[in-house]
Amino acid sequence: SNSAFRAGTLITLSSGAAALCAVMQIVSQDELARHQSPGDLWMAVDGDVYDVSKFARLHPGGSQIIEQYAGRDVTTVFFELHRKDVLVKYAKLRVGRLEGAKDGGGALGEPGAISAVPFAEIPAFQGQHSPYYGESHRRLLQAVRAFVQTELEPIAESADLAGEYLDLELRQKLGRSGMMAIRLGPGPWLKALG
């Protein structure tokens, strides 16, 4: 059943997270600074340390910028140019946690958090005045985003690959949250649009 599938997925993710934590190391500022030459490039972003040695040549902005900032905490510079989603995409490059970094916060923040990265959100959600968006819109965005991040993201990819649908319990939880579960994709209902 989906419940067993969901439970198995969560257990697998928890085990994977535990394994990842066991491999992750605490990286001192001195250790980080030693990785600043071509072919050996580390950077810290929001407390996490990334080995960007191989990625540097693939970086859309060129390898020179990575080489220029390697060996340092580049949190401010990074978030001036990138969305936090980039860190999720390249999480496999993470090699450790910067010594003294606060645990738990991280770039991804709390579920539903509004990003402070410029242009990552509608400007009204980052404090700019808008005649169109108000506090109720901000609360709606945060509530939907938190639900998706905590309830759907952990199971979405594996359920989709397995061809599984949302179980009744999760559909009911969606309903209690004011959302409706739907499936839109290939099927006879799309032929009328064609």
GROMACS .gro file of C-alpha atoms in nm:
model
  194
    1SER     CA    1   0.000   0.000   0.000
    2ASN     CA    2   0.105   0.364  -0.029
    3SER     CA    3   0.127   0.393   0.350
    4ALA     CA    4   0.385   0.118   0.359
    5PHE     CA    5   0.556   0.273   0.060
    6ARG     CA    6   0.561   0.613   0.231
    7ALA     CA    7   0.692   0.464   0.554
    8GLY     CA    8   0.960   0.270   0.366
    9THR     CA    9   1.062   0.580   0.178
   10LEU     CA   10   1.089   0.785   0.494
   11ILE     CA   11   1.294   0.514   0.664
   12THR     CA   12   1.522   0.497   0.362
   13LEU     CA   13   1.563   0.874   0.361
   14SER     CA   14   1.631   0.875   0.735
   15SER     CA   15   1.891   0.601   0.697
   16GLY     CA   16   2.047   0.787   0.405
   17ALA     CA   17   2.055   1.108   0.606
   18ALA     CA   18   2.219   0.926   0.895
   19ALA     CA   19   2.480   0.780   0.661
   20LEU     CA   20   2.540   1.123   0.510
   21CYS     CA   21   2.588   1.277   0.856
   22ALA     CA   22   2.838   1.006   0.945
   23VAL     CA   23   3.046   1.090   0.635
   24MET     CA   24   3.021   1.468   0.676
   25GLN     CA   25   3.314   1.627   0.847
   26ILE     CA   26   3.364   1.943   1.047
   27VAL     CA   27   3.585   2.171   0.838
   28SER     CA   28   3.797   2.438   1.007
   29GLN     CA   29   3.860   2.779   0.848
   30ASP     CA   30   4.227   2.674   0.801
   31GLU     CA   31   4.127   2.352   0.624
   32LEU     CA   32   3.886   2.544   0.400
   33ALA     CA   33   4.160   2.795   0.312
   34ARG     CA   34   4.392   2.513   0.197
   35HIS     CA   35   4.152   2.425  -0.086
   36GLN     CA   36   4.196   2.723  -0.317
   37SER     CA   37   4.399   2.606  -0.613
   38PRO     CA   38   4.272   2.484  -0.954
   39GLY     CA   39   4.169   2.122  -0.920
   40ASP     CA   40   4.125   2.158  -0.543
   41LEU     CA   41   3.848   2.411  -0.477
   42TRP     CA   42   3.626   2.423  -0.170
   43MET     CA   43   3.375   2.691  -0.071
   44ALA     CA   44   3.148   2.741   0.227
   45VAL     CA   45   2.791   2.858   0.171
   46ASP     CA   46   2.566   2.914   0.470
   47GLY     CA   47   2.772   2.687   0.693
   48ASP     CA   48   2.801   2.396   0.449
   49VAL     CA   49   3.131   2.324   0.271
   50TYR     CA   50   3.125   2.219  -0.095
   51ASP     CA   51   3.399   2.064  -0.308
   52VAL     CA   52   3.353   2.251  -0.636
   53SER     CA   53   3.676   2.129  -0.797
   54LYS     CA   54   3.513   1.938  -1.084
   55PHE     CA   55   3.212   2.168  -1.104
   56ALA     CA   56   3.427   2.479  -1.164
   57ARG     CA   57   3.476   2.406  -1.535
   58LEU     CA   58   3.098   2.356  -1.576
   59HIS     CA   59   2.999   2.672  -1.388
   60PRO     CA   60   2.791   2.899  -1.615
   61GLY     CA   61   2.984   3.202  -1.487
   62GLY     CA   62   3.318   3.040  -1.567
   63SER     CA   63   3.580   2.875  -1.351
   64GLN     CA   64   3.768   3.200  -1.282
   65ILE     CA   65   3.507   3.327  -1.040
   66ILE     CA   66   3.508   2.998  -0.849
   67GLU     CA   67   3.888   3.002  -0.835
   68GLN     CA   68   3.882   3.364  -0.715
   69TYR     CA   69   3.654   3.288  -0.420
   70ALA     CA   70   3.768   2.933  -0.335
   71GLY     CA   71   3.890   2.860   0.016
   72ARG     CA   72   3.644   3.101   0.182
   73ASP     CA   73   3.295   3.144   0.314
   74VAL     CA   74   3.113   3.291   0.013
   75THR     CA   75   2.762   3.301   0.157
   76THR     CA   76   2.696   3.668   0.085
   77VAL     CA   77   2.841   3.662  -0.267
   78PHE     CA   78   2.664   3.336  -0.348
   79PHE     CA   79   2.319   3.460  -0.244
   80GLU     CA   80   2.363   3.784  -0.436
   81LEU     CA   81   2.368   3.579  -0.756
   82HIS     CA   82   2.198   3.245  -0.687
   83ARG     CA   83   1.874   3.106  -0.552
   84LYS     CA   84   1.881   2.864  -0.261
   85ASP     CA   85   1.753   2.593  -0.498
   86VAL     CA   86   2.104   2.572  -0.645
   87LEU     CA   87   2.227   2.429  -0.315
   88VAL     CA   88   1.962   2.158  -0.330
   89LYS     CA   89   2.058   2.072  -0.687
   90TYR     CA   90   2.427   2.041  -0.598
   91ALA     CA   91   2.391   1.890  -0.249
   92LYS     CA   92   2.606   1.596  -0.362
   93LEU     CA   93   2.906   1.832  -0.368
   94ARG     CA   94   2.874   1.897   0.007
   95VAL     CA   95   3.172   1.757   0.198
   96GLY     CA   96   3.116   1.893   0.546
   97ARG     CA   97   3.002   2.163   0.781
   98LEU     CA   98   3.208   2.471   0.860
   99GLU     CA   99   3.338   2.470   1.217
  100GLY     CA  100   3.128   2.697   1.436
  101ALA     CA  101   2.837   2.713   1.190
  102LYS     CA  102   2.493   2.704   1.349
  103ASP     CA  103   2.317   2.371   1.311
  104GLY     CA  104   1.971   2.337   1.167
  105GLY     CA  105   1.932   2.674   0.995
  106GLY     CA  106   2.113   2.645   0.669
  107ALA     CA  107   2.026   2.807   0.341
  108LEU     CA  108   1.706   2.616   0.310
  109GLY     CA  109   1.569   2.752   0.636
  110GLU     CA  110   1.241   2.648   0.790
  111PRO     CA  111   0.976   2.486   0.571
  112GLY     CA  112   0.778   2.757   0.394
  113ALA     CA  113   1.042   3.022   0.452
  114ILE     CA  114   1.053   3.325   0.223
  115SER     CA  115   1.393   3.358   0.057
  116ALA     CA  116   1.601   3.671   0.106
  117VAL     CA  117   1.784   3.604  -0.222
  118PRO     CA  118   1.717   3.893  -0.460
  119PHE     CA  119   1.460   3.803  -0.729
  120ALA     CA  120   1.402   3.457  -0.583
  121GLU     CA  121   1.056   3.565  -0.468
  122ILE     CA  122   0.792   3.817  -0.567
  123PRO     CA  123   0.937   4.147  -0.434
  124ALA     CA  124   0.629   4.210  -0.219
  125PHE     CA  125   0.716   3.897  -0.019
  126GLN     CA  126   1.062   4.040   0.049
  127GLY     CA  127   0.935   4.363   0.201
  128GLN     CA  128   0.865   4.588  -0.099
  129HIS     CA  129   0.527   4.760  -0.115
  130SER     CA  130   0.273   4.614  -0.357
  131PRO     CA  131  -0.083   4.720  -0.429
  132TYR     CA  132  -0.154   4.361  -0.535
  133TYR     CA  133   0.001   4.136  -0.272
  134GLY     CA  134  -0.070   4.157   0.100
  135GLU     CA  135   0.004   3.965   0.417
  136SER     CA  136  -0.266   3.706   0.338
  137HIS     CA  137  -0.086   3.619   0.012
  138ARG     CA  138   0.242   3.581   0.200
  139ARG     CA  139   0.079   3.349   0.456
  140LEU     CA  140  -0.080   3.141   0.178
  141LEU     CA  141   0.253   3.106  -0.003
  142GLN     CA  142   0.428   3.001   0.317
  143ALA     CA  143   0.158   2.751   0.414
  144VAL     CA  144   0.146   2.584   0.072
  145ARG     CA  145   0.526   2.581   0.044
  146ALA     CA  146   0.564   2.431   0.393
  147PHE     CA  147   0.311   2.157   0.312
  148VAL     CA  148   0.484   2.072  -0.014
  149GLN     CA  149   0.829   2.070   0.147
  150THR     CA  150   0.735   1.859   0.449
  151GLU     CA  151   0.471   1.625   0.307
  152LEU     CA  152   0.521   1.593  -0.069
  153GLU     CA  153   0.888   1.647  -0.150
  154PRO     CA  154   1.012   1.353   0.061
  155ILE     CA  155   0.798   1.106  -0.139
  156ALA     CA  156   0.740   1.277  -0.474
  157GLU     CA  157   1.025   1.142  -0.686
  158SER     CA  158   1.012   0.782  -0.570
  159ALA     CA  159   0.630   0.771  -0.584
  160ASP     CA  160   0.631   0.914  -0.935
  161LEU     CA  161   0.892   0.665  -1.057
  162ALA     CA  162   0.697   0.378  -0.900
  163GLY     CA  163   0.371   0.502  -1.055
  164GLU     CA  164   0.219   0.537  -0.708
  165TYR     CA  165  -0.066   0.778  -0.631
  166LEU     CA  166  -0.118   0.975  -0.312
  167ASP     CA  167  -0.270   0.758  -0.042
  168LEU     CA  168  -0.602   0.843   0.118
  169GLU     CA  169  -0.442   0.976   0.437
  170LEU     CA  170  -0.228   1.227   0.246
  171ARG     CA  171  -0.522   1.332   0.025
  172GLN     CA  172  -0.728   1.394   0.338
  173LYS     CA  173  -0.444   1.594   0.491
  174LEU     CA  174  -0.432   1.804   0.173
  175GLY     CA  175  -0.807   1.863   0.203
  176ARG     CA  176  -0.783   1.967   0.568
  177SER     CA  177  -0.514   2.214   0.458
  178GLY     CA  178  -0.752   2.365   0.201
  179MET     CA  179  -0.584   2.206  -0.103
  180MET     CA  180  -0.711   1.948  -0.348
  181ALA     CA  181  -0.512   1.657  -0.486
  182ILE     CA  182  -0.543   1.627  -0.863
  183ARG     CA  183  -0.356   1.443  -1.131
  184LEU     CA  184  -0.306   1.609  -1.464
  185GLY     CA  185  -0.116   1.432  -1.733
  186PRO     CA  186  -0.156   1.201  -2.028
  187GLY     CA  187  -0.501   1.054  -2.052
  188PRO     CA  188  -0.834   1.067  -2.234
  189TRP     CA  189  -0.922   1.401  -2.069
  190LEU     CA  190  -0.644   1.574  -2.267
  191LYS     CA  191  -0.769   1.451  -2.606
  192ALA     CA  192  -1.052   1.705  -2.596
  193LEU     CA  193  -0.789   1.982  -2.578
  194GLY     CA  194  -0.593   1.853  -2.873
   0.00000   0.00000   0.00000
